[in-house]
Structures are given as C-alpha cells and as structure tokens.
C-alpha cells in the first residue's frame, strides 16, 4: 500500500496494550472495520459513564469546605520537602474543588515518588478539620499499611485518629475499628476493597481518596460510582495520560498533572547484565555500607526460598526476609513491617512490592530474570528506589539462558535510556505497552487498544465524549492535492532516509501556516538552497494547510481550473456559497453535490501556485461555512475536531 509522502501524517505508529505482535488486516477485508466498530462501542460506553457522572455532579449539591486556615498552613509546613510547582498547583486545584458545593472528582497523575500522597494528605486534613471523615482506598494490603504509617505520623500532633482495615488485621480488630468509624471516633480510614463492603459505614463521610483506581475490578468500580455523586473524590494514578487525552477529557474529568520531580531527587542508575553472583554481592554490600536497604525481586514463588538461601550464603553479613503474596497474612505483614523498621537489610520478594511502596532508605533494587517481566512492571519496580536524596541503583539481571527477542531487547534499552525523572510519561508515549497501556482514566481497555492501536483509540474517546456532550465532531480533514509537478525531497539533497522521512512527517503534521517559514529556514540552513522539487513541495504544503482550514478534502489542478471536493458529511453548506457564486457565474460551477469547480485562467506550474492560492483565499473571504481544522471548530458553532 503506497501513500504520497506529503500525506505521511495519516500513518500512525501502532502501539497496543500488550507485548504481542499485532495481527495484520487484509486490504479491502472486513476485519478492520469490525475491530474499529467494537472499539467505538466500548469507548462510547466509557464516555457515557463519564459524561453522565459529570452531569450528575454538576446538578448535585455537595458540601462546600471552608477556606484553608492557620492550622491548615501549619500542617502544610510539617512537610519535610520543598513542594514543586506542579505539586502546589495540584493542591490549589484540590482545595478549590473542595471549596465548591459541586462534588469533586479530580484525578492527580504523577510519576512514582513525585508527591501525590502529599496532595492527598492535605485534602484529608482539610476534610477532617471541617468535621468530615475520609476514606482512602488502595489496591494492596502492603500499600494500605504504608499509607497508614504515613498518615498516622503526619496526623499525630492533631486530634485526628487514623484507622485501617486490611487482611493483616484479625476479625475482632476490624470489628472494633468499624464500630469506631460508625461512631465518628476514627476520622481517616485506610483499606483495600474491604472498605467497599456493606458493614463499612461512616458517620459523616466527606472525602474518598482512591489510589491507582484502574487496579480495581468492575464490581468495585460500580460501588465507587455511587460514592462519586455524593462525596468529594480524589483519585491518584502513576499511569501516564497523554496530552491529547487530557484535552479530550476537559470538562468531563478534572486532571492535575505532576510532572516535575522533587528538587533533590537524583535519577536512578540502571544496569543490565546476565545474573552473576559477584555483581549481586557487590551491589548488596555497597548499599549496606552506606546504611541502606536492598530489594531483591525474584518473581517465582516456587523457587524464592532457594534464592533467599543462596543469597544468605553469598552475603552472610546481611539480614534477609522473604515476602510474596502466597505467604500467610501474618508472615507477610511481619516481613514487610520488619523491612520498614530497618530490622531487615535485604527483602527477597515477588512483584508484590511493585505498587506504591515508599521506603526512602531502600536505594538499591536487584531484579532477577528481568526478561520474564513486562516493561511496565520493571518501570514500576524500579520506581521503588530513588525516593530520597541518595543516589539509587537498579540492577536488571537476565536469566542465564536468556534469549532476548530483538523487541524485548529494544524495550529494555528504552528503559535504560529513560533514567531521567518523570520519564514515566515519555516512556509511555515511547512504548504505550507500559503499565498495560489499557488503563485509560481508570478503565481497563487493553483488548480494544490492541485491536485498533492507541492513537486511534484516543481519537475515538475524543469523538465519543464530544458527541455525548452535544458538540459537533468532525474527522480532521487530511487534504489530497493532485498536481502535475515534482514535489518531494530528492535523495541527493537529503541523503539520510530517516531524516527525509522525519521531515516529511513534520511538514505533513503542521497545523498552521505560521509554522511553515520556520520549517523553510531550518531545511535551507541544514541542506542548502532549495532545488525546484523542494520549492514545489513547500508550495504544495502551504496549499494543503489552506485547504485544511477551508475543510476541503481534495483538490485537482487542471490546465485552467481547480476542482475542490468537500467531505461527504455535509460540511459544505452550499447556501453559504450561493451569493458569492451567483455574483461570479463564469468563475464557479458545481461539478457534483460536493464538488466545486473554480476557473482561474491558464495554469502553468510552478509559476502559477500564487493563482491557486488567491482563488482559495477568495473562497475563504466569501465566508464559506468552513471547518477550521487548526482550531478544530466549525465557524459559528462550538464543536470539537
């Protein structure tokens, strides 16, 4: 299948939601249309829920919290780090939402360790100081314990009690905690999905905080939906959300993005090598010598004890503990708590630590058999270290007989490249399979994303949300120009094929004529004076931008006239053109219901590109009801592209 170089923008890189190679569709076959239809249906369902929920919240009166007072400012001051600008903005957004009488539904998106918990802490403090209770829902028991420790420590100087319900607690302990919650004696309750069970009742719930919502199941989501219309909801996620999706969600879901790392945070030094005992011993001892702790990840429960015993022989000076999901609850709790309290130097564990655990003194992680894990898991696991001012190290060890596929090697290399802080977002855009890719705004959608690719999936969400909000939505016009002149970048002018392709892509994705002079200058500066073919290409690109603005799908240039084809969706309303056409009967004629022929006199290219341009500008000045693709709006109506 060949496409003209000037229309390269219609190609998208396929990024699915899993590691599998995509199944190719036959040109002219039905499978692609069916997959697209299925994805559209699923997207519409999600968008409908979001839009309905938004409408419900809009008309529902919630509780308006008071403005921050002296005690709130005092609580803020107990934060031991300097806030980043993004963090300050996120806190302001949350406080503003809470002060409104419309129930809050805000999503805080930030990389691992960028301070989302602090935003949640301040929201919780605001709620309890206004006499309301707070529920915090987290995906794992270990994370619940971690948050319980953090919240308890920060609330200690104040008369607010923090409680926890999790599988680490006995039935009697849970019953007592829940009785105190009902009586209003516990102000903040932290727990896993146990919080959503019927016996959990609050005296005066005002705020629900949800950590990594996309990790909860369908039934739990349904229960959360009921909460959303009644109380303020603050959701936290480390799943990156691309800019396009942020724009699509404006006015449906409120987003705050934390992209800047804490100032004193250092990037994680990452090494990739085959398993080697001397490397492991050296890595563990180096960390112990500076008073730190080590995570050793071995994600095979069957052989984890053997690995622990091997490490005991290898590093006898280290105190070891083992943690994985198949341990008895008490044993798992004990291992984690001992590690938290620094009674253990090395925690030999499964990927149970992948979500949210925050242990600032653990600054080395060794991940064994890294080739068996997905990129998303590795990225999350690596984020467990480097959460303090200390330099952190991650050792990614390959199985001894590992045969990495080229694809797996590429992805691990990508991870090595993205050692910078806040790389989560950029890494996700580099390879959207990270973190399952399918968790779009808290909804697991990996199957649909795999079917149509991420970029198209995001476009479908934009379309569904716009339509459900009652806005007009048009597919962005990608004009075709049929003109009989050579318009391309010759190999002798730009020799590198990759560079040529990149320039074509950049030219074809320009959205405004104002960007073209800059591109002209750059090309001339890098490759010298333009040969005729390049001059022609730039002229064609300028016409393309004009056609895009006028909502014209295709232009055919003949010896004395141009024929303009409008989209079939009725975007060209002939009524808007009639006055102008009536005044110039010898110049314009309709060749079909969506085709307009314009006489411009003798056309000899490249000399007469200016003539074509003038004819198009004249149409624009005639106030044709056009679709402005650069703004995504049809003139005179609030619509989305």
mmCIF file of C-alpha atoms in Angstrom, residues 131-480:
data_model
loop_
_atom_site.group_PDB
_atom_site.id
_atom_site.type_symbol
_atom_site.label_atom_id
_atom_site.label_comp_id
_atom_site.label_asym_id
_atom_site.label_seq_id
_atom_site.Cartn_x
_atom_site.Cartn_y
_atom_site.Cartn_z
ATOM 1 C CA UNK A 131 -15.591 17.723 60.794
ATOM 2 C CA UNK A 132 -15.845 15.255 57.894
ATOM 3 C CA UNK A 133 -14.456 11.710 57.662
ATOM 4 C CA UNK A 134 -12.065 10.452 54.972
ATOM 5 C CA UNK A 135 -11.855 7.019 53.331
ATOM 6 C CA UNK A 136 -8.708 6.027 51.448
ATOM 7 C CA UNK A 137 -8.980 3.055 49.112
ATOM 8 C CA UNK A 138 -5.754 1.336 47.965
ATOM 9 C CA UNK A 139 -5.110 -1.720 45.750
ATOM 10 C CA UNK A 140 -2.856 -3.784 48.052
ATOM 11 C CA UNK A 141 -2.635 -4.633 51.741
ATOM 12 C CA UNK A 142 1.042 -3.688 51.880
ATOM 13 C CA UNK A 143 0.248 -0.269 50.447
ATOM 14 C CA UNK A 144 -2.567 0.173 52.972
ATOM 15 C CA UNK A 145 -0.047 -0.416 55.796
ATOM 16 C CA UNK A 146 2.382 2.038 54.205
ATOM 17 C CA UNK A 147 -0.242 4.794 53.913
ATOM 18 C CA UNK A 148 -1.466 4.045 57.436
ATOM 19 C CA UNK A 149 2.065 4.667 58.797
ATOM 20 C CA UNK A 150 2.448 7.895 56.752
ATOM 21 C CA UNK A 151 -0.983 9.332 57.637
ATOM 22 C CA UNK A 152 -0.663 8.366 61.328
ATOM 23 C CA UNK A 153 2.738 10.066 61.611
ATOM 24 C CA UNK A 154 1.540 13.302 59.963
ATOM 25 C CA UNK A 155 -1.730 13.446 61.983
ATOM 26 C CA UNK A 156 -0.040 12.659 65.337
ATOM 27 C CA UNK A 157 0.165 16.284 66.598
ATOM 28 C CA UNK A 158 -3.547 16.793 65.819
ATOM 29 C CA UNK A 159 -6.713 15.336 67.405
ATOM 30 C CA UNK A 160 -7.478 13.172 64.362
ATOM 31 C CA UNK A 161 -7.347 9.372 64.512
ATOM 32 C CA UNK A 162 -6.352 7.136 61.598
ATOM 33 C CA UNK A 163 -7.678 3.556 61.271
ATOM 34 C CA UNK A 164 -7.003 0.653 58.917
ATOM 35 C CA UNK A 165 -8.955 -2.381 57.718
ATOM 36 C CA UNK A 166 -6.990 -4.987 55.792
ATOM 37 C CA UNK A 167 -6.370 -8.726 55.690
ATOM 38 C CA UNK A 168 -3.451 -8.152 58.077
ATOM 39 C CA UNK A 169 -5.966 -7.389 60.866
ATOM 40 C CA UNK A 170 -7.967 -10.006 62.788
ATOM 41 C CA UNK A 171 -11.771 -10.084 62.572
ATOM 42 C CA UNK A 172 -12.040 -8.708 66.125
ATOM 43 C CA UNK A 173 -9.681 -5.811 65.337
ATOM 44 C CA UNK A 174 -11.653 -4.969 62.195
ATOM 45 C CA UNK A 175 -14.998 -5.084 64.031
ATOM 46 C CA UNK A 176 -13.693 -2.699 66.686
ATOM 47 C CA UNK A 177 -12.249 -0.316 64.061
ATOM 48 C CA UNK A 178 -15.536 -0.245 62.116
ATOM 49 C CA UNK A 179 -17.550 0.464 65.279
ATOM 50 C CA UNK A 180 -15.291 3.469 65.970
ATOM 51 C CA UNK A 181 -15.735 4.639 62.345
ATOM 52 C CA UNK A 182 -19.545 4.498 62.729
ATOM 53 C CA UNK A 183 -19.286 6.472 65.959
ATOM 54 C CA UNK A 184 -17.108 9.098 64.251
ATOM 55 C CA UNK A 185 -14.137 8.348 66.543
ATOM 56 C CA UNK A 186 -11.909 7.389 63.608
ATOM 57 C CA UNK A 187 -11.508 10.305 61.218
ATOM 58 C CA UNK A 188 -9.473 8.705 58.413
ATOM 59 C CA UNK A 189 -9.984 5.066 57.403
ATOM 60 C CA UNK A 190 -7.499 3.379 55.066
ATOM 61 C CA UNK A 191 -8.054 -0.010 53.442
ATOM 62 C CA UNK A 192 -8.198 -2.219 50.373
ATOM 63 C CA UNK A 193 -11.512 -3.076 48.630
ATOM 64 C CA UNK A 194 -12.609 -4.287 52.092
ATOM 65 C CA UNK A 195 -13.736 -0.645 52.505
ATOM 66 C CA UNK A 196 -16.469 -1.191 49.907
ATOM 67 C CA UNK A 197 -18.232 -3.947 51.861
ATOM 68 C CA UNK A 198 -21.677 -3.367 53.352
ATOM 69 C CA UNK A 199 -20.577 -3.379 57.004
ATOM 70 C CA UNK A 200 -18.361 -0.306 56.455
ATOM 71 C CA UNK A 201 -20.492 2.709 57.389
ATOM 72 C CA UNK A 202 -19.309 6.231 58.136
ATOM 73 C CA UNK A 203 -20.878 8.752 60.472
ATOM 74 C CA UNK A 204 -20.102 11.692 58.164
ATOM 75 C CA UNK A 205 -18.023 10.813 55.090
ATOM 76 C CA UNK A 206 -16.808 13.859 53.151
ATOM 77 C CA UNK A 207 -13.847 12.696 51.044
ATOM 78 C CA UNK A 208 -12.898 9.478 49.255
ATOM 79 C CA UNK A 209 -9.277 9.085 48.096
ATOM 80 C CA UNK A 210 -8.622 6.300 45.557
ATOM 81 C CA UNK A 211 -5.067 5.175 44.815
ATOM 82 C CA UNK A 212 -4.479 3.545 41.385
ATOM 83 C CA UNK A 213 -8.180 3.177 40.589
ATOM 84 C CA UNK A 214 -7.568 1.204 37.394
ATOM 85 C CA UNK A 215 -6.410 -1.749 39.510
ATOM 86 C CA UNK A 216 -9.884 -2.323 40.953
ATOM 87 C CA UNK A 217 -12.425 -4.682 39.372
ATOM 88 C CA UNK A 218 -15.739 -3.961 37.646
ATOM 89 C CA UNK A 219 -17.914 -4.621 40.723
ATOM 90 C CA UNK A 220 -15.775 -2.338 42.854
ATOM 91 C CA UNK A 221 -15.992 0.374 40.169
ATOM 92 C CA UNK A 222 -19.793 0.167 40.274
ATOM 93 C CA UNK A 223 -19.746 0.787 44.034
ATOM 94 C CA UNK A 224 -17.324 3.683 43.592
ATOM 95 C CA UNK A 225 -19.674 5.247 41.043
ATOM 96 C CA UNK A 226 -22.345 5.604 43.734
ATOM 97 C CA UNK A 227 -19.896 7.409 46.007
ATOM 98 C CA UNK A 228 -18.840 9.795 43.241
ATOM 99 C CA UNK A 229 -22.159 11.612 43.061
ATOM 100 C CA UNK A 230 -22.330 12.071 46.842
ATOM 101 C CA UNK A 231 -18.891 12.953 48.226
ATOM 102 C CA UNK A 232 -15.689 14.605 47.037
ATOM 103 C CA UNK A 233 -13.458 12.087 45.241
ATOM 104 C CA UNK A 234 -9.707 12.425 44.730
ATOM 105 C CA UNK A 235 -8.056 9.724 42.583
ATOM 106 C CA UNK A 236 -4.288 9.230 42.319
ATOM 107 C CA UNK A 237 -2.506 7.445 39.482
ATOM 108 C CA UNK A 238 1.028 6.913 38.216
ATOM 109 C CA UNK A 239 -0.377 5.841 34.832
ATOM 110 C CA UNK A 240 0.722 8.484 32.333
ATOM 111 C CA UNK A 241 -2.038 10.274 30.463
ATOM 112 C CA UNK A 242 -1.051 11.706 27.063
ATOM 113 C CA UNK A 243 -1.774 15.378 26.354
ATOM 114 C CA UNK A 244 -4.343 14.527 23.665
ATOM 115 C CA UNK A 245 -6.368 12.577 26.182
ATOM 116 C CA UNK A 246 -6.094 15.368 28.746
ATOM 117 C CA UNK A 247 -7.600 17.733 26.190
ATOM 118 C CA UNK A 248 -10.364 15.259 25.318
ATOM 119 C CA UNK A 249 -11.327 14.962 28.966
ATOM 120 C CA UNK A 250 -11.582 18.691 29.636
ATOM 121 C CA UNK A 251 -14.957 19.347 31.177
ATOM 122 C CA UNK A 252 -15.594 15.671 31.940
ATOM 123 C CA UNK A 253 -12.875 14.682 34.344
ATOM 124 C CA UNK A 254 -10.711 17.202 36.185
ATOM 125 C CA UNK A 255 -6.998 16.450 35.872
ATOM 126 C CA UNK A 256 -3.911 17.709 37.698
ATOM 127 C CA UNK A 257 -0.559 16.588 36.304
ATOM 128 C CA UNK A 258 2.600 16.448 38.463
ATOM 129 C CA UNK A 259 5.497 16.260 36.013
ATOM 130 C CA UNK A 260 8.342 17.869 37.946
ATOM 131 C CA UNK A 261 10.429 15.721 40.320
ATOM 132 C CA UNK A 262 11.313 16.869 43.862
ATOM 133 C CA UNK A 263 14.364 19.141 43.615
ATOM 134 C CA UNK A 264 16.845 16.967 45.498
ATOM 135 C CA UNK A 265 15.845 13.742 43.737
ATOM 136 C CA UNK A 266 18.553 12.026 41.665
ATOM 137 C CA UNK A 267 17.990 9.830 38.611
ATOM 138 C CA UNK A 268 18.245 6.043 39.087
ATOM 139 C CA UNK A 269 21.463 4.488 37.752
ATOM 140 C CA UNK A 270 20.345 1.384 35.827
ATOM 141 C CA UNK A 271 22.499 -1.606 34.809
ATOM 142 C CA UNK A 272 21.524 -4.546 32.595
ATOM 143 C CA UNK A 273 23.589 -7.766 32.741
ATOM 144 C CA UNK A 274 23.322 -11.565 32.964
ATOM 145 C CA UNK A 275 22.936 -12.993 36.513
ATOM 146 C CA UNK A 276 26.333 -13.002 38.181
ATOM 147 C CA UNK A 277 26.987 -13.758 41.866
ATOM 148 C CA UNK A 278 29.869 -11.307 42.241
ATOM 149 C CA UNK A 279 27.728 -8.460 40.782
ATOM 150 C CA UNK A 280 24.904 -9.295 43.226
ATOM 151 C CA UNK A 281 27.249 -9.453 46.249
ATOM 152 C CA UNK A 282 28.957 -6.192 45.257
ATOM 153 C CA UNK A 283 25.604 -4.402 44.767
ATOM 154 C CA UNK A 284 24.206 -5.538 48.150
ATOM 155 C CA UNK A 285 27.381 -4.746 50.126
ATOM 156 C CA UNK A 286 27.749 -1.289 48.538
ATOM 157 C CA UNK A 287 24.215 -0.418 49.714
ATOM 158 C CA UNK A 288 24.713 -1.860 53.224
ATOM 159 C CA UNK A 289 27.967 0.086 53.628
ATOM 160 C CA UNK A 290 26.080 3.366 53.247
ATOM 161 C CA UNK A 291 23.425 2.239 55.746
ATOM 162 C CA UNK A 292 20.741 1.486 53.162
ATOM 163 C CA UNK A 293 18.452 -1.430 52.314
ATOM 164 C CA UNK A 294 18.005 -3.628 49.237
ATOM 165 C CA UNK A 295 15.017 -5.077 47.367
ATOM 166 C CA UNK A 296 15.857 -8.353 45.629
ATOM 167 C CA UNK A 297 12.987 -9.211 43.274
ATOM 168 C CA UNK A 298 12.594 -12.867 42.303
ATOM 169 C CA UNK A 299 9.154 -13.346 40.826
ATOM 170 C CA UNK A 300 8.903 -17.143 41.088
ATOM 171 C CA UNK A 301 7.278 -18.161 44.365
ATOM 172 C CA UNK A 302 8.257 -21.825 43.802
ATOM 173 C CA UNK A 303 11.988 -21.052 43.948
ATOM 174 C CA UNK A 304 12.039 -17.873 46.049
ATOM 175 C CA UNK A 305 13.167 -19.684 49.241
ATOM 176 C CA UNK A 306 16.045 -21.335 47.326
ATOM 177 C CA UNK A 307 17.079 -17.914 46.028
ATOM 178 C CA UNK A 308 16.935 -16.472 49.575
ATOM 179 C CA UNK A 309 19.127 -19.273 50.902
ATOM 180 C CA UNK A 310 21.586 -18.722 48.017
ATOM 181 C CA UNK A 311 21.762 -15.025 48.939
ATOM 182 C CA UNK A 312 22.335 -15.862 52.635
ATOM 183 C CA UNK A 313 25.403 -17.884 51.598
ATOM 184 C CA UNK A 314 26.519 -15.153 49.210
ATOM 185 C CA UNK A 315 26.130 -12.237 51.655
ATOM 186 C CA UNK A 316 26.173 -13.758 55.182
ATOM 187 C CA UNK A 317 26.526 -10.292 56.752
ATOM 188 C CA UNK A 318 23.051 -9.229 55.520
ATOM 189 C CA UNK A 319 19.771 -9.798 57.413
ATOM 190 C CA UNK A 320 17.222 -11.281 54.991
ATOM 191 C CA UNK A 321 13.443 -11.636 54.903
ATOM 192 C CA UNK A 322 11.137 -13.133 52.258
ATOM 193 C CA UNK A 323 7.836 -11.575 51.100
ATOM 194 C CA UNK A 324 5.346 -12.794 48.495
ATOM 195 C CA UNK A 325 1.573 -12.954 48.041
ATOM 196 C CA UNK A 326 1.234 -16.643 48.942
ATOM 197 C CA UNK A 327 2.558 -16.244 52.480
ATOM 198 C CA UNK A 328 0.148 -16.343 55.424
ATOM 199 C CA UNK A 329 -1.112 -12.836 56.152
ATOM 200 C CA UNK A 330 0.728 -12.518 59.453
ATOM 201 C CA UNK A 331 4.012 -13.711 57.923
ATOM 202 C CA UNK A 332 3.753 -11.246 55.049
ATOM 203 C CA UNK A 333 2.910 -8.385 57.390
ATOM 204 C CA UNK A 334 5.794 -9.291 59.685
ATOM 205 C CA UNK A 335 8.322 -9.382 56.814
ATOM 206 C CA UNK A 336 7.157 -6.025 55.417
ATOM 207 C CA UNK A 337 6.988 -4.320 58.806
ATOM 208 C CA UNK A 338 10.475 -5.561 59.747
ATOM 209 C CA UNK A 339 11.798 -4.159 56.469
ATOM 210 C CA UNK A 340 10.002 -0.851 57.094
ATOM 211 C CA UNK A 341 11.549 -0.698 60.588
ATOM 212 C CA UNK A 342 15.037 -1.428 59.174
ATOM 213 C CA UNK A 343 15.301 -4.723 61.089
ATOM 214 C CA UNK A 344 15.953 -6.392 57.707
ATOM 215 C CA UNK A 345 18.638 -5.372 55.184
ATOM 216 C CA UNK A 346 17.528 -7.342 52.121
ATOM 217 C CA UNK A 347 13.909 -8.087 51.233
ATOM 218 C CA UNK A 348 13.727 -11.034 48.840
ATOM 219 C CA UNK A 349 10.313 -10.549 47.286
ATOM 220 C CA UNK A 350 7.944 -11.111 44.382
ATOM 221 C CA UNK A 351 6.441 -8.206 42.409
ATOM 222 C CA UNK A 352 4.122 -7.605 45.415
ATOM 223 C CA UNK A 353 6.255 -4.500 46.045
ATOM 224 C CA UNK A 354 5.502 -3.044 42.601
ATOM 225 C CA UNK A 355 2.693 -0.791 43.737
ATOM 226 C CA UNK A 356 3.286 2.383 45.678
ATOM 227 C CA UNK A 357 5.607 1.173 48.467
ATOM 228 C CA UNK A 358 7.682 4.055 49.811
ATOM 229 C CA UNK A 359 10.829 3.172 51.767
ATOM 230 C CA UNK A 360 13.331 6.049 51.461
ATOM 231 C CA UNK A 361 16.215 4.027 52.969
ATOM 232 C CA UNK A 362 15.926 1.330 50.252
ATOM 233 C CA UNK A 363 18.067 2.632 47.411
ATOM 234 C CA UNK A 364 19.207 -0.469 45.562
ATOM 235 C CA UNK A 365 16.940 -2.884 43.724
ATOM 236 C CA UNK A 366 18.102 -6.088 42.050
ATOM 237 C CA UNK A 367 15.511 -7.531 39.645
ATOM 238 C CA UNK A 368 16.260 -11.144 38.764
ATOM 239 C CA UNK A 369 15.114 -12.770 35.496
ATOM 240 C CA UNK A 370 14.093 -9.348 34.227
ATOM 241 C CA UNK A 371 13.394 -10.840 30.791
ATOM 242 C CA UNK A 372 10.317 -12.569 32.287
ATOM 243 C CA UNK A 373 8.677 -9.276 33.283
ATOM 244 C CA UNK A 374 6.774 -6.696 31.251
ATOM 245 C CA UNK A 375 8.273 -3.253 30.717
ATOM 246 C CA UNK A 376 5.545 -1.689 32.847
ATOM 247 C CA UNK A 377 6.343 -3.953 35.797
ATOM 248 C CA UNK A 378 10.066 -3.240 35.537
ATOM 249 C CA UNK A 379 9.415 0.501 35.423
ATOM 250 C CA UNK A 380 7.129 0.315 38.477
ATOM 251 C CA UNK A 381 9.577 -1.894 40.396
ATOM 252 C CA UNK A 382 12.490 0.395 39.625
ATOM 253 C CA UNK A 383 10.418 3.269 41.000
ATOM 254 C CA UNK A 384 10.559 1.671 44.473
ATOM 255 C CA UNK A 385 14.080 3.090 44.915
ATOM 256 C CA UNK A 386 15.478 6.581 44.479
ATOM 257 C CA UNK A 387 12.870 8.170 46.717
ATOM 258 C CA UNK A 388 15.299 10.160 48.860
ATOM 259 C CA UNK A 389 18.375 12.356 48.325
ATOM 260 C CA UNK A 390 20.595 9.265 47.981
ATOM 261 C CA UNK A 391 21.762 8.043 44.567
ATOM 262 C CA UNK A 392 19.764 4.920 43.687
ATOM 263 C CA UNK A 393 20.814 1.841 41.717
ATOM 264 C CA UNK A 394 18.781 -0.707 39.756
ATOM 265 C CA UNK A 395 20.371 -3.952 38.556
ATOM 266 C CA UNK A 396 18.343 -5.724 35.874
ATOM 267 C CA UNK A 397 19.580 -9.310 35.686
ATOM 268 C CA UNK A 398 18.823 -11.611 32.755
ATOM 269 C CA UNK A 399 18.263 -15.362 33.195
ATOM 270 C CA UNK A 400 21.398 -17.357 32.490
ATOM 271 C CA UNK A 401 19.974 -18.956 29.329
ATOM 272 C CA UNK A 402 18.027 -15.892 28.279
ATOM 273 C CA UNK A 403 17.454 -15.481 24.559
ATOM 274 C CA UNK A 404 16.119 -11.946 24.307
ATOM 275 C CA UNK A 405 13.991 -11.241 21.266
ATOM 276 C CA UNK A 406 15.040 -8.107 19.402
ATOM 277 C CA UNK A 407 11.808 -6.491 20.528
ATOM 278 C CA UNK A 408 12.417 -7.271 24.217
ATOM 279 C CA UNK A 409 15.971 -6.002 23.892
ATOM 280 C CA UNK A 410 14.714 -2.755 22.356
ATOM 281 C CA UNK A 411 12.249 -2.234 25.186
ATOM 282 C CA UNK A 412 14.860 -2.853 27.869
ATOM 283 C CA UNK A 413 17.170 -0.433 26.054
ATOM 284 C CA UNK A 414 14.337 2.124 26.112
ATOM 285 C CA UNK A 415 14.097 1.673 29.876
ATOM 286 C CA UNK A 416 17.866 2.189 30.175
ATOM 287 C CA UNK A 417 17.547 5.423 28.178
ATOM 288 C CA UNK A 418 14.733 6.719 30.361
ATOM 289 C CA UNK A 419 16.665 7.015 33.613
ATOM 290 C CA UNK A 420 15.598 10.632 33.939
ATOM 291 C CA UNK A 421 12.953 11.579 36.445
ATOM 292 C CA UNK A 422 9.409 11.908 35.205
ATOM 293 C CA UNK A 423 10.279 9.595 32.352
ATOM 294 C CA UNK A 424 7.079 7.672 33.018
ATOM 295 C CA UNK A 425 5.048 9.894 30.741
ATOM 296 C CA UNK A 426 7.667 9.998 27.997
ATOM 297 C CA UNK A 427 8.422 6.294 28.274
ATOM 298 C CA UNK A 428 4.726 5.568 27.997
ATOM 299 C CA UNK A 429 4.497 7.588 24.820
ATOM 300 C CA UNK A 430 7.635 5.879 23.523
ATOM 301 C CA UNK A 431 6.097 2.471 24.178
ATOM 302 C CA UNK A 432 2.459 2.531 25.227
ATOM 303 C CA UNK A 433 2.508 -1.027 26.395
ATOM 304 C CA UNK A 434 3.838 0.271 29.699
ATOM 305 C CA UNK A 435 1.568 -0.418 32.669
ATOM 306 C CA UNK A 436 -0.738 -2.369 30.401
ATOM 307 C CA UNK A 437 -1.436 0.794 28.374
ATOM 308 C CA UNK A 438 -5.111 -0.103 28.517
ATOM 309 C CA UNK A 439 -5.828 1.644 31.770
ATOM 310 C CA UNK A 440 -7.337 4.778 30.327
ATOM 311 C CA UNK A 441 -8.675 7.010 33.070
ATOM 312 C CA UNK A 442 -9.326 4.092 35.374
ATOM 313 C CA UNK A 443 -10.896 1.754 32.827
ATOM 314 C CA UNK A 444 -9.044 -1.395 31.731
ATOM 315 C CA UNK A 445 -9.352 -1.468 27.947
ATOM 316 C CA UNK A 446 -6.320 -3.405 26.772
ATOM 317 C CA UNK A 447 -8.270 -5.666 24.368
ATOM 318 C CA UNK A 448 -9.787 -2.758 22.457
ATOM 319 C CA UNK A 449 -6.491 -0.859 22.348
ATOM 320 C CA UNK A 450 -4.718 -3.931 20.973
ATOM 321 C CA UNK A 451 -7.346 -4.123 18.217
ATOM 322 C CA UNK A 452 -7.053 -0.568 16.870
ATOM 323 C CA UNK A 453 -3.856 0.880 18.380
ATOM 324 C CA UNK A 454 -3.545 3.606 20.988
ATOM 325 C CA UNK A 455 -3.673 6.752 18.828
ATOM 326 C CA UNK A 456 -6.915 5.765 17.124
ATOM 327 C CA UNK A 457 -8.349 4.648 20.475
ATOM 328 C CA UNK A 458 -7.680 8.080 21.997
ATOM 329 C CA UNK A 459 -9.288 9.711 18.937
ATOM 330 C CA UNK A 460 -12.396 7.535 19.421
ATOM 331 C CA UNK A 461 -12.635 8.675 23.056
ATOM 332 C CA UNK A 462 -12.392 12.326 21.964
ATOM 333 C CA UNK A 463 -15.185 11.753 19.439
ATOM 334 C CA UNK A 464 -17.475 9.910 21.879
ATOM 335 C CA UNK A 465 -17.063 12.485 24.664
ATOM 336 C CA UNK A 466 -17.694 15.404 22.282
ATOM 337 C CA UNK A 467 -20.824 13.796 20.819
ATOM 338 C CA UNK A 468 -22.239 12.897 24.230
ATOM 339 C CA UNK A 469 -21.670 16.474 25.377
ATOM 340 C CA UNK A 470 -23.829 17.583 22.449
ATOM 341 C CA UNK A 471 -20.936 19.053 20.478
ATOM 342 C CA UNK A 472 -20.448 18.661 16.752
ATOM 343 C CA UNK A 473 -17.498 16.421 15.901
ATOM 344 C CA UNK A 474 -15.754 16.179 12.560
ATOM 345 C CA UNK A 475 -12.936 13.926 11.469
ATOM 346 C CA UNK A 476 -9.916 16.140 10.835
ATOM 347 C CA UNK A 477 -9.584 16.820 7.109
ATOM 348 C CA UNK A 478 -6.402 15.478 5.535
ATOM 349 C CA UNK A 479 -6.427 17.103 2.074
ATOM 350 C CA UNK A 480 -5.206 15.311 -1.043
#
